Coordinates of C-alpha atoms in Angstrom, one line a residue:
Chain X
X1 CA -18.1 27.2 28.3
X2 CA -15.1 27.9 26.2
X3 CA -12.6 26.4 24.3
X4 CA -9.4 28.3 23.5
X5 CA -6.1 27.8 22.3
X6 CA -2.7 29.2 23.9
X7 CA -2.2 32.2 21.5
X8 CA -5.2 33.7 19.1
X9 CA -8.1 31.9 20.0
X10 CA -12.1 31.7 18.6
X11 CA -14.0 31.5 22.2
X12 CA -17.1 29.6 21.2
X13 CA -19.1 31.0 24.1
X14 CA -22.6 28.9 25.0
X15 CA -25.7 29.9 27.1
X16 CA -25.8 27.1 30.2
X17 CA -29.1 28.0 31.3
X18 CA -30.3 26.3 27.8
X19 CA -29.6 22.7 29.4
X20 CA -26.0 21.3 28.1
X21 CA -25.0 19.3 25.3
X22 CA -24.8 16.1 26.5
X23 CA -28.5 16.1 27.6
X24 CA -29.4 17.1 24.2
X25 CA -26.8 14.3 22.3
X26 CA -28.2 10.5 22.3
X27 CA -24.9 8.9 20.8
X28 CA -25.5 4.9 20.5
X29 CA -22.1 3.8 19.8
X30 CA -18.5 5.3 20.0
X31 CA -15.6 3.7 18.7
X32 CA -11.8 4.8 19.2
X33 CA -9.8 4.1 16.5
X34 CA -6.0 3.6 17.8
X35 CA -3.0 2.6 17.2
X36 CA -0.2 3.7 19.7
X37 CA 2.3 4.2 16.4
X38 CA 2.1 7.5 14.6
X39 CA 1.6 7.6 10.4
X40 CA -0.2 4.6 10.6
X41 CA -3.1 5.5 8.7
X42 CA -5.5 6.1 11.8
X43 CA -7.4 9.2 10.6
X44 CA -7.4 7.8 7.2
X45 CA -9.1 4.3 8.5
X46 CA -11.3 6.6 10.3
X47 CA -12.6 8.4 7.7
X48 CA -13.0 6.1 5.4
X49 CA -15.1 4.0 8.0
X50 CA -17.4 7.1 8.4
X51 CA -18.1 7.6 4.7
X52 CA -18.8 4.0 3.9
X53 CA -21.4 4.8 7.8
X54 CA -22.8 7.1 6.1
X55 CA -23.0 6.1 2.9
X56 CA -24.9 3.2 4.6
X57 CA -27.1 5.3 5.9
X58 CA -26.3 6.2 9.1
X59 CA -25.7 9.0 11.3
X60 CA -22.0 9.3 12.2
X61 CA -20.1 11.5 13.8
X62 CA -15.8 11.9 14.1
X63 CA -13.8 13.3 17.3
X64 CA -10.7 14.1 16.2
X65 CA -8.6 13.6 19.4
X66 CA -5.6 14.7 18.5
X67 CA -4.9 18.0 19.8
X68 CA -1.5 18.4 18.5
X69 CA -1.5 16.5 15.2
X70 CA -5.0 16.9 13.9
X71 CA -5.6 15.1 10.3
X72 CA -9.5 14.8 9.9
X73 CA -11.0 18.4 9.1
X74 CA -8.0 18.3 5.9
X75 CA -9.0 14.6 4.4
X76 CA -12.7 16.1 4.5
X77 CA -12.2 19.6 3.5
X78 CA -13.4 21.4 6.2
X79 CA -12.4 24.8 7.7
X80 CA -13.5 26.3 10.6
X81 CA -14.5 28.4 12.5
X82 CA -17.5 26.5 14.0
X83 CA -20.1 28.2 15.5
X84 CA -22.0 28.2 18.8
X85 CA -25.5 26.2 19.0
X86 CA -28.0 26.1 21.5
X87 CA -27.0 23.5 24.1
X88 CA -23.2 23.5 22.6
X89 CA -20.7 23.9 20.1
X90 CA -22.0 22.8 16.2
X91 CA -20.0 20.3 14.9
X92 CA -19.2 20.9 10.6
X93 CA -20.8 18.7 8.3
X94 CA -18.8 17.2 5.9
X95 CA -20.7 16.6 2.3
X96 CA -22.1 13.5 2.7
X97 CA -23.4 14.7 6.2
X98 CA -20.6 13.4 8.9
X99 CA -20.3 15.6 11.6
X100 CA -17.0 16.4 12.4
X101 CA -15.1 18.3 15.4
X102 CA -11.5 19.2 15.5
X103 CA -9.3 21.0 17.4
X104 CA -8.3 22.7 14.0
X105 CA -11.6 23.9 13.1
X106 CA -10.7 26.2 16.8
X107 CA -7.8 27.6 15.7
X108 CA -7.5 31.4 14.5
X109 CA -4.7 29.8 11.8
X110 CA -4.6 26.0 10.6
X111 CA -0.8 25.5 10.9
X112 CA -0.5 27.1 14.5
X113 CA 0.8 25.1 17.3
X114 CA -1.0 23.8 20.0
X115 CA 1.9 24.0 22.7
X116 CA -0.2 22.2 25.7
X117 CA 1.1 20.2 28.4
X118 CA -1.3 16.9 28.7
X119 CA -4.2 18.5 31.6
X120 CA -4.6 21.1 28.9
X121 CA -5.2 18.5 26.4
X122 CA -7.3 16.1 28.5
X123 CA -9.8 18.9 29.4
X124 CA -9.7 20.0 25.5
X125 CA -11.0 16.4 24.7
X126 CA -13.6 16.2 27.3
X127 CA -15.0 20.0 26.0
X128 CA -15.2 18.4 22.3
X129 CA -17.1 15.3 23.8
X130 CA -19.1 17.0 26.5
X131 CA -19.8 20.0 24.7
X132 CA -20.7 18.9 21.1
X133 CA -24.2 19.3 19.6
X134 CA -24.0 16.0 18.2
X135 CA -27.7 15.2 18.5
X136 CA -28.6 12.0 17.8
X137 CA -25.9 9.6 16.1
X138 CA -25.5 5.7 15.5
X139 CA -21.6 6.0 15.2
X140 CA -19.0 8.6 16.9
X141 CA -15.6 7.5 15.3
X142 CA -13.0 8.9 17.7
X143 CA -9.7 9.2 16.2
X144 CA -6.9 9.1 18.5
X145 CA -3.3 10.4 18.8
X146 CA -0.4 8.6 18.8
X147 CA 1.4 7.3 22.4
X148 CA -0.3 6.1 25.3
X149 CA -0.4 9.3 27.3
X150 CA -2.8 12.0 28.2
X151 CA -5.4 12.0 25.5
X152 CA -5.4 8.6 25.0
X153 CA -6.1 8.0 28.5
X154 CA -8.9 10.7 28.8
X155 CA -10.7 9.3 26.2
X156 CA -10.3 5.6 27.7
X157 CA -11.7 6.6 31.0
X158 CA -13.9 9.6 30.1
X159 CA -16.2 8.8 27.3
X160 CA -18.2 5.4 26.8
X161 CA -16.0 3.5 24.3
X162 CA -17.4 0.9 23.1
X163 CA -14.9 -0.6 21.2
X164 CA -11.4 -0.4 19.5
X165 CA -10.5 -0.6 16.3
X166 CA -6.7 -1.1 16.2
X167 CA -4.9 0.1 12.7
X168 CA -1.2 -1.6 12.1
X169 CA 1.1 -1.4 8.7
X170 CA 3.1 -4.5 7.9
X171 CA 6.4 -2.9 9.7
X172 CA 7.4 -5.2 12.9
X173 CA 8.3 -2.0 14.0
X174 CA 4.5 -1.0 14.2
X175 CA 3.1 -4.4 15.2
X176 CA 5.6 -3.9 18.6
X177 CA 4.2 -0.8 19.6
X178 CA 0.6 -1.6 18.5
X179 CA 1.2 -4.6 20.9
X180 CA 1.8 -1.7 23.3
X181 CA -1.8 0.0 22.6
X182 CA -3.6 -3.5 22.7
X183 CA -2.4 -4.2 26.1
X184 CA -2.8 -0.6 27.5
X185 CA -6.8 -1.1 25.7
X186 CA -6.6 -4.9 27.8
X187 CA -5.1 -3.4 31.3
X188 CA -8.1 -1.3 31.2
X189 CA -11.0 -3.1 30.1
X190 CA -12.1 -1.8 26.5
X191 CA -12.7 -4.2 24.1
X192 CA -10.8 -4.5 20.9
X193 CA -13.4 -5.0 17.8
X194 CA -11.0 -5.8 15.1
X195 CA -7.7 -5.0 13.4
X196 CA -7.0 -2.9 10.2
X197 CA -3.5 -3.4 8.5
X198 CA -3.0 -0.5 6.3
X199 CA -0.5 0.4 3.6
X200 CA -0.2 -3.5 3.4
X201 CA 1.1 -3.2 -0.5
X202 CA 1.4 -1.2 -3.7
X203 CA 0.5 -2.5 -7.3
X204 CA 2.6 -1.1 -9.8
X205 CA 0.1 0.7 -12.2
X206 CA 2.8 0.5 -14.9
X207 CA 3.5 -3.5 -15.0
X208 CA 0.6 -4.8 -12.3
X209 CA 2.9 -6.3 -9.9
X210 CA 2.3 -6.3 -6.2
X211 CA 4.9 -4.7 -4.1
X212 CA 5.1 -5.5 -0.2
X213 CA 6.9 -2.2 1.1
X214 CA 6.9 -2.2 4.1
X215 CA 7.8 -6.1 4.7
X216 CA 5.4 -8.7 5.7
X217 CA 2.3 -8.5 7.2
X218 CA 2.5 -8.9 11.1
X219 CA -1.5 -8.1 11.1
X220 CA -2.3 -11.8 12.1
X221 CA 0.2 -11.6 14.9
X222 CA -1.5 -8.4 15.8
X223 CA -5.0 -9.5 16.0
X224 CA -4.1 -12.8 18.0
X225 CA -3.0 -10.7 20.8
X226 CA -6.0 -8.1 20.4
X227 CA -8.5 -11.4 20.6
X228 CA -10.0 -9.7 17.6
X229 CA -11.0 -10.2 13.7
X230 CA -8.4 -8.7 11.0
X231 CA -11.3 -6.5 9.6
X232 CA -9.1 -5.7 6.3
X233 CA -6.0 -4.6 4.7
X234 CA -5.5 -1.5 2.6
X235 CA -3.2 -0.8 0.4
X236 CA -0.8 1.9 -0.7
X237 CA -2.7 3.7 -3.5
X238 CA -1.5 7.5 -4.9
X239 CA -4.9 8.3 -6.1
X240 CA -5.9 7.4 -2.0
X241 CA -3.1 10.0 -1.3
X242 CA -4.4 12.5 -3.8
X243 CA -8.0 12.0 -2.8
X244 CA -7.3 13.1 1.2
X245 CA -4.9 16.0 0.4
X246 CA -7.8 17.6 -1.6
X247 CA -10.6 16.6 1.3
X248 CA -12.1 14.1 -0.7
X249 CA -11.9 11.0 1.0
X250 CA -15.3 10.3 0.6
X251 CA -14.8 9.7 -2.5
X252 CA -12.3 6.8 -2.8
X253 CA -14.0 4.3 -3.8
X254 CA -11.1 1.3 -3.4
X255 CA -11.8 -2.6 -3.3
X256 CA -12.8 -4.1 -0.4
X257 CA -14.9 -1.3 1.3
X258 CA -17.9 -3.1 1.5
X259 CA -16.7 -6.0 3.3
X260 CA -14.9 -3.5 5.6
X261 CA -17.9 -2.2 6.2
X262 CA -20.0 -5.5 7.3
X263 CA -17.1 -6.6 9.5
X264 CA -16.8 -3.6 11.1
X265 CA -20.9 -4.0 11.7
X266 CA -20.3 -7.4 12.7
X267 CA -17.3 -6.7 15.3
X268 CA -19.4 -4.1 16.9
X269 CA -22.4 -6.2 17.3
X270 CA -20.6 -8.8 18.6
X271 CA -18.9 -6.6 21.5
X272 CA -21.3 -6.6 24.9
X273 CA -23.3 -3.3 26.2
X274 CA -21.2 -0.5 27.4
X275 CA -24.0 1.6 29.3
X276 CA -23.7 5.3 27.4
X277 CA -23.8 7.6 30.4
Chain Y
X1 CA 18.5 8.1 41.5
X2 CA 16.2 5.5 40.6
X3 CA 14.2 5.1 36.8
X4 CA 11.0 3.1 36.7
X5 CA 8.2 2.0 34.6
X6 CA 4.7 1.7 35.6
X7 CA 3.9 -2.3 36.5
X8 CA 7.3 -4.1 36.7
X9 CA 10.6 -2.4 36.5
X10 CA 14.3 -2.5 36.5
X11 CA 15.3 -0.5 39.1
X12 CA 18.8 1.0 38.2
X13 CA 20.2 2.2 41.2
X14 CA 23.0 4.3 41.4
X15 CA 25.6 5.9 44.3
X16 CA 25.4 9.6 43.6
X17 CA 28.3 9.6 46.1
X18 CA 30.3 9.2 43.1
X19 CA 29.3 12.3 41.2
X20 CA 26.8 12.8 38.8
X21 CA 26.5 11.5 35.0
X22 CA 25.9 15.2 33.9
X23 CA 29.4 16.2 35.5
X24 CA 30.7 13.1 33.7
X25 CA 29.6 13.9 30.3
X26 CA 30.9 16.3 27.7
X27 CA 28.6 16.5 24.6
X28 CA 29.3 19.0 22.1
X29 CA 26.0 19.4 19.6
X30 CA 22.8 18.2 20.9
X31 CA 20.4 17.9 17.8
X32 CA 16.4 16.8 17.6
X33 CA 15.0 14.7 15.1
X34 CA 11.1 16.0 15.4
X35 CA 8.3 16.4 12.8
X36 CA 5.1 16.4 15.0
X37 CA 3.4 14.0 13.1
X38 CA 3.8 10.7 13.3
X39 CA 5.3 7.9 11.1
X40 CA 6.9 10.2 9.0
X41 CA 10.2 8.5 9.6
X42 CA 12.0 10.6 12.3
X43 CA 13.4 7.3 13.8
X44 CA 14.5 6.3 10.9
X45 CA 16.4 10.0 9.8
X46 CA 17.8 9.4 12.9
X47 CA 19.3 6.1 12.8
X48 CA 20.3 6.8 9.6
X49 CA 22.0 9.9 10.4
X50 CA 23.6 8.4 13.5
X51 CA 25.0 5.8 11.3
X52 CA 26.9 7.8 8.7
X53 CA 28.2 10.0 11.4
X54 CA 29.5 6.9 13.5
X55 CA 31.0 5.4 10.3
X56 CA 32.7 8.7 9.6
X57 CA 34.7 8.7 12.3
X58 CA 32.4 10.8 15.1
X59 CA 31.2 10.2 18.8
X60 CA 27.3 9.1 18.2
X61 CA 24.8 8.7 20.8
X62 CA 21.1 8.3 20.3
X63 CA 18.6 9.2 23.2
X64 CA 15.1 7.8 22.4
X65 CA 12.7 10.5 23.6
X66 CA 9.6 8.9 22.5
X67 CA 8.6 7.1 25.7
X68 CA 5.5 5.7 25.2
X69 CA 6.5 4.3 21.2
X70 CA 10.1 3.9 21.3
X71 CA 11.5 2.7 17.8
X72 CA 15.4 3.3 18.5
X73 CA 16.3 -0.3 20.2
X74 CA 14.5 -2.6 17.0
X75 CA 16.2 -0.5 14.4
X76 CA 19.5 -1.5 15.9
X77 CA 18.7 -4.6 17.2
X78 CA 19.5 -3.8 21.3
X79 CA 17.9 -5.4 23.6
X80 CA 17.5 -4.1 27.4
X81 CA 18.4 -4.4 30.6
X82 CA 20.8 -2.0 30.8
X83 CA 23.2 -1.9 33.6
X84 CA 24.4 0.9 35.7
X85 CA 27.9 2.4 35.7
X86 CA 30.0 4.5 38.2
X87 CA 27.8 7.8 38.2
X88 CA 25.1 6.9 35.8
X89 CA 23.3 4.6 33.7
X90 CA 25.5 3.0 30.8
X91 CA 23.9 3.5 27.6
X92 CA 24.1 0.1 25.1
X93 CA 25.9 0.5 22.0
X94 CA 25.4 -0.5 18.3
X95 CA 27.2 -2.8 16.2
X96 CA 29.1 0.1 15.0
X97 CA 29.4 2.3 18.6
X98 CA 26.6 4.4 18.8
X99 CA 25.1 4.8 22.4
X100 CA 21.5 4.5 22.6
X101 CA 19.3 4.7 25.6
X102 CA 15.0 4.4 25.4
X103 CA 12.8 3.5 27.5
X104 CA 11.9 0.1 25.6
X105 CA 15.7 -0.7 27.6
X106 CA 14.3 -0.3 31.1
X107 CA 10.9 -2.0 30.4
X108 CA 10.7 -5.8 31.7
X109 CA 8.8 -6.4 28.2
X110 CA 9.7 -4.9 25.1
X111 CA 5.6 -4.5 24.1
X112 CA 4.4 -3.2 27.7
X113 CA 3.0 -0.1 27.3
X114 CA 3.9 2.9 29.4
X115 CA 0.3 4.4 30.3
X116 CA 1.4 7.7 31.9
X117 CA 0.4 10.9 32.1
X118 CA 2.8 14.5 31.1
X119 CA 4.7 15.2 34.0
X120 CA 5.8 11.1 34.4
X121 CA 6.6 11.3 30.4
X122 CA 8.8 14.4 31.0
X123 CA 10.9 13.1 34.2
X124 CA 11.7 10.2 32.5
X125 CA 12.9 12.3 29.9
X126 CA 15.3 14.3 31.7
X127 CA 16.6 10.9 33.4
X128 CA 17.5 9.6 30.2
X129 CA 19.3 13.3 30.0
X130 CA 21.0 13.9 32.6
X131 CA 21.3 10.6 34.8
X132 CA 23.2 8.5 31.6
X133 CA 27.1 7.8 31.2
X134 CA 27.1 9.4 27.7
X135 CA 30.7 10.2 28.3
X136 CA 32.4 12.5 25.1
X137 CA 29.9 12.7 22.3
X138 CA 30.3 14.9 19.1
X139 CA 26.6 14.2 18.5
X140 CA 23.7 13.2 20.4
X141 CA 20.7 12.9 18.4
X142 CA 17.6 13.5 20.1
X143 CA 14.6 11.3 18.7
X144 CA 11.4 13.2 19.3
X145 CA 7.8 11.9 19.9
X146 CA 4.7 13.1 17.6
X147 CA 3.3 15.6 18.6
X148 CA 4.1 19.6 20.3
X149 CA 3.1 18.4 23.9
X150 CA 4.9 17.7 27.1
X151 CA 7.8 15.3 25.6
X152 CA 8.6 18.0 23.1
X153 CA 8.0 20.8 25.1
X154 CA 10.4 19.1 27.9
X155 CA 13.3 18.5 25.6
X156 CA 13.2 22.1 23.7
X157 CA 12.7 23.6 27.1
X158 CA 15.6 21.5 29.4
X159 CA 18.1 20.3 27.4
X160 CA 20.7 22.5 25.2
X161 CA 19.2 21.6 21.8
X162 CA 21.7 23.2 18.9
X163 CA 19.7 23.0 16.3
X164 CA 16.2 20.9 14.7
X165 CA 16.2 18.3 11.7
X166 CA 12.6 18.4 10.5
X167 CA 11.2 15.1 9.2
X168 CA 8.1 15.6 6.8
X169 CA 6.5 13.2 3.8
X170 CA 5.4 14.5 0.5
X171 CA 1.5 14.0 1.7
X172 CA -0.2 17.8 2.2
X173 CA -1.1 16.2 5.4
X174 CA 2.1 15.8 6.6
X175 CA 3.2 19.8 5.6
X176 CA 0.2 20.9 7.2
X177 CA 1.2 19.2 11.0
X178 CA 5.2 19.6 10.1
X179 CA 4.6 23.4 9.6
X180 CA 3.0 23.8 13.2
X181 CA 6.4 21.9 14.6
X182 CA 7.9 24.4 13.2
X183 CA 6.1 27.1 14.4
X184 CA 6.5 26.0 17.9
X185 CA 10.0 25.5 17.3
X186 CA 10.4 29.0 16.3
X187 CA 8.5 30.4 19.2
X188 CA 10.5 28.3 21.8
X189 CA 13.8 30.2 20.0
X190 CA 15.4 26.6 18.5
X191 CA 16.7 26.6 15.3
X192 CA 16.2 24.4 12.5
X193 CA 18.7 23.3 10.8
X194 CA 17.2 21.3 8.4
X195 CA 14.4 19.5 6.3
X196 CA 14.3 16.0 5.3
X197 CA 11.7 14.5 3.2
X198 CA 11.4 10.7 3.8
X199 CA 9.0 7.8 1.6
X200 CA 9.3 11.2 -1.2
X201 CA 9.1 8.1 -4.1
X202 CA 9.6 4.2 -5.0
X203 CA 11.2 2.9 -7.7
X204 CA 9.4 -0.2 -9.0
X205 CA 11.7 -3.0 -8.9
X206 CA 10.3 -4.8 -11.4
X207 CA 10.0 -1.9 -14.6
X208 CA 12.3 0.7 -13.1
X209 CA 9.3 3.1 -12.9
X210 CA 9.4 5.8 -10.3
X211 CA 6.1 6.4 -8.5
X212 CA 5.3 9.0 -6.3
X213 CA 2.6 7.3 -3.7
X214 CA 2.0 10.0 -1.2
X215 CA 1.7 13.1 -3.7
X216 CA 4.0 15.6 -5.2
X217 CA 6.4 16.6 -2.8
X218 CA 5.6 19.8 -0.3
X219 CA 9.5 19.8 0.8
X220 CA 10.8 22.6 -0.5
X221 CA 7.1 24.8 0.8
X222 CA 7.8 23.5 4.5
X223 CA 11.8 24.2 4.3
X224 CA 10.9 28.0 3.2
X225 CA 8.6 28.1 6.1
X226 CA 11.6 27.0 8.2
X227 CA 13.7 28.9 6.8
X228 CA 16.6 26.2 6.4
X229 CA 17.8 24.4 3.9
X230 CA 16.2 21.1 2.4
X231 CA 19.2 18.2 3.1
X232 CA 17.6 15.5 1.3
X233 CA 14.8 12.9 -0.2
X234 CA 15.0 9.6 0.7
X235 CA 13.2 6.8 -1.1
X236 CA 10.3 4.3 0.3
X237 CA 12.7 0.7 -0.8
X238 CA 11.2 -2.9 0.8
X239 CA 15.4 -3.0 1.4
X240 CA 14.8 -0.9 3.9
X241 CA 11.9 -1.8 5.8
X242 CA 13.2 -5.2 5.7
X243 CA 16.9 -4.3 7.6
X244 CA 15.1 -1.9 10.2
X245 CA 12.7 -4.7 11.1
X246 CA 15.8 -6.8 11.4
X247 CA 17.7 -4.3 13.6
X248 CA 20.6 -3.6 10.9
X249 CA 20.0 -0.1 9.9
X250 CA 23.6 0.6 10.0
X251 CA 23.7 -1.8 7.0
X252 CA 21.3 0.6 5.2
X253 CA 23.3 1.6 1.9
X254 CA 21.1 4.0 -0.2
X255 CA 22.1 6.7 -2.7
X256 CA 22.7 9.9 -1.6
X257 CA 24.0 9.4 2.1
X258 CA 27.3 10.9 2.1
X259 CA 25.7 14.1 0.7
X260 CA 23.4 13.8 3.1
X261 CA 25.7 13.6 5.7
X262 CA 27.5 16.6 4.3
X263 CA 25.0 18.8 4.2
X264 CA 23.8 18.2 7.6
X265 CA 27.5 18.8 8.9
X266 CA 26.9 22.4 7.0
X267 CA 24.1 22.9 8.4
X268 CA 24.7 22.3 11.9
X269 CA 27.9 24.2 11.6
X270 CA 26.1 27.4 9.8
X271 CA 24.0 27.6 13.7
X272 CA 24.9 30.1 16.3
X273 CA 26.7 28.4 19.2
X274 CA 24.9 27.1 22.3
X275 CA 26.4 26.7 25.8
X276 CA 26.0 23.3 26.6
X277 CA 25.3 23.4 30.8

């Protein structure tokens, strides 16, 4: 097997006759977070859901699908390159013990393009899927691009999702194309677990008052048309910014979290089997 | 010639008896609004942009080239179907003149996704090219999707693109994704004319305290990397949210446009000539 990028490349090359990676992976649940809109705050939600996992006490792991635009090894600090395994690629480990897999942590150079027409990017997702050592974990969090293309797609009929979790801002601009995601989630049969709203206001640190940016909310709008719980709503927060340009978005430590948490654990529970094949 | 969507449709049909749209038209700088990450604002730059050029006296059009999250059509508050013309389709126009064609104009249903894969995403594309009645344009501003995949790669590689306005946001996040745009821009051979760096800080309405929410800026870092000048900062404002939700962006009245506008002019004037075919 191997994984390489259009120019420079780091070939992770893995022995087959040691079985494959996903004989060796027992994954119980994976989630997509999505959103169809861009800048939402889908790889933020994402890891932030996986630190308050793991804080929790579970094993989690993060697929960062987005081959083009990828945010995830950055908010934890992580640089590649990874290394080869056994049975697969090893994913990093963040510091509280998420494994993570990005298409950055491939790449000879961080800011370097990844030029692919979408076949090149579906069969990219599939590798960091199908040939992960993730081992055992309770949560994969997989963190979408933008649009309702290729990888999008892949991951929606390749890998056993579970469930969605949708993440809108208060724009009506977003909720309209985050309709567009809920239905394209809908027309093919994955269930929507709940909606996040994120960047929903700003409190003024100077005089305390609450500031609705972006306009107001069309969250409740959003998750009557997803059939699904409003899990939370974030808010605009520098030191959030600070805290995930400096990899440490484990360490925000924001109101609210908690109760994220549980609803998310709820939404899950609530969703019916998905076989894990 | 015949554009359609993936469940229902509007057909427009066309006699190519007639002649074709590309025979028709005579469009003298083809720009692209791109950033490769999402939500950064680049239909907003471009709305904006188109605006102040319209209300300056110049031939605007607007083709929306993010098919599967088109923004264009709410910001100026168009609604489809469009209707053919004599050798092509007939773009809508704004309030104030500027032609705009997206995809979200030949949908049935404004929040049906478009679930399609590359090569569907990049016909479409050169449809809304070459198969429209843009007639004499000084400018057509070319809204690109997220991403360095097949919509991107189509427009950079088809159409007769002058010159690049790069969109970016002060997070590091947003330098680190903006700088591979770049890159690809540069290896394609496109030029960039400019930087802009959108939601760079918000003015508390309230104690007249400037806050920078998503980090100091990294502007002036990604401009050197692009080698091109930095044309401006615009601010996050609830004034604005509200008035693109509301389809009036050309109402939009902000400090700083009209230098904006100039420098952009410069800018694009300072880049070699391309033959428009």
């Amino acid at each position: 097997m191997n994984i390489t990028t259009n120019q420079e490349h780091k070939a992770v090359q893995v022995n087959p006759e040691k079985g494959s990676a996903m004989e060796f992976n027992h994954i119980k649940n994976v989630v997509a977070v999505m959103s169809g809109k861009g800048g939402v705050g889908k790889s933020f939600v994402t890891g932030l859901l996986a630190s308050a996992l793991a804080r929790d006490g579970y094993q989690v792991g993060i697929l960062d699908a987005d081959i083009t635009g990828p945010s995830i090894p950055m908010l934890f600090g992580l640089h590649g390159p990874v290394e080869p395994g056994t049975v697969g690629i090893q994913p990093l480990q963040s510091r509280s013990g998420i494994k993570v897999i990005s298409m950055n942590l491939l790449l000879a150079s961080e800011d370097q393009p990844v030029i692919w027409r979408g076949p090149l990017i579906s069969k990219a997702i599939k590798q960091l899927w199908g040939d992960v050592e993730w081992g055992t974990l309770d949560y994969l969090l997989v963190d979408l691009p933008p649009g309702t293309s290729d990888a999008t797609l892949t991951i929606m009929q390749s890998l056993p999702v579970k469930g969605i979790v949708m993440v809108t801002t208060p724009q009506g601009l977003a909720a309209l194309i985050v309709r567009k995601a809920v239905h394209m989630a809908q027309s093919i049969g994955i269930h929507i677990a709940g909606v996040v709203e994120n960047m929903a206001y700003f409190v003024c640190p100077d005089c305390g008052k609450r500031h609705i940016i972006f306009g107001d909310s069309h969250a409740k709008e959003v998750a009557e048309t997803a059939n699904a719980p409003l899990l939370t709503q974030l808010p605009m927060d520098p030191q959030i910014a600070t805290l995930c340009d400096t990899g440490k978005i484990e360490e925000i430590n924001i109101a609210g979290i908690p109760e994220f948490l549980q609803s998310f654990l709820k939404a899950i529970q609530a969703l019916p089997e998905k076989k894990n094949d």
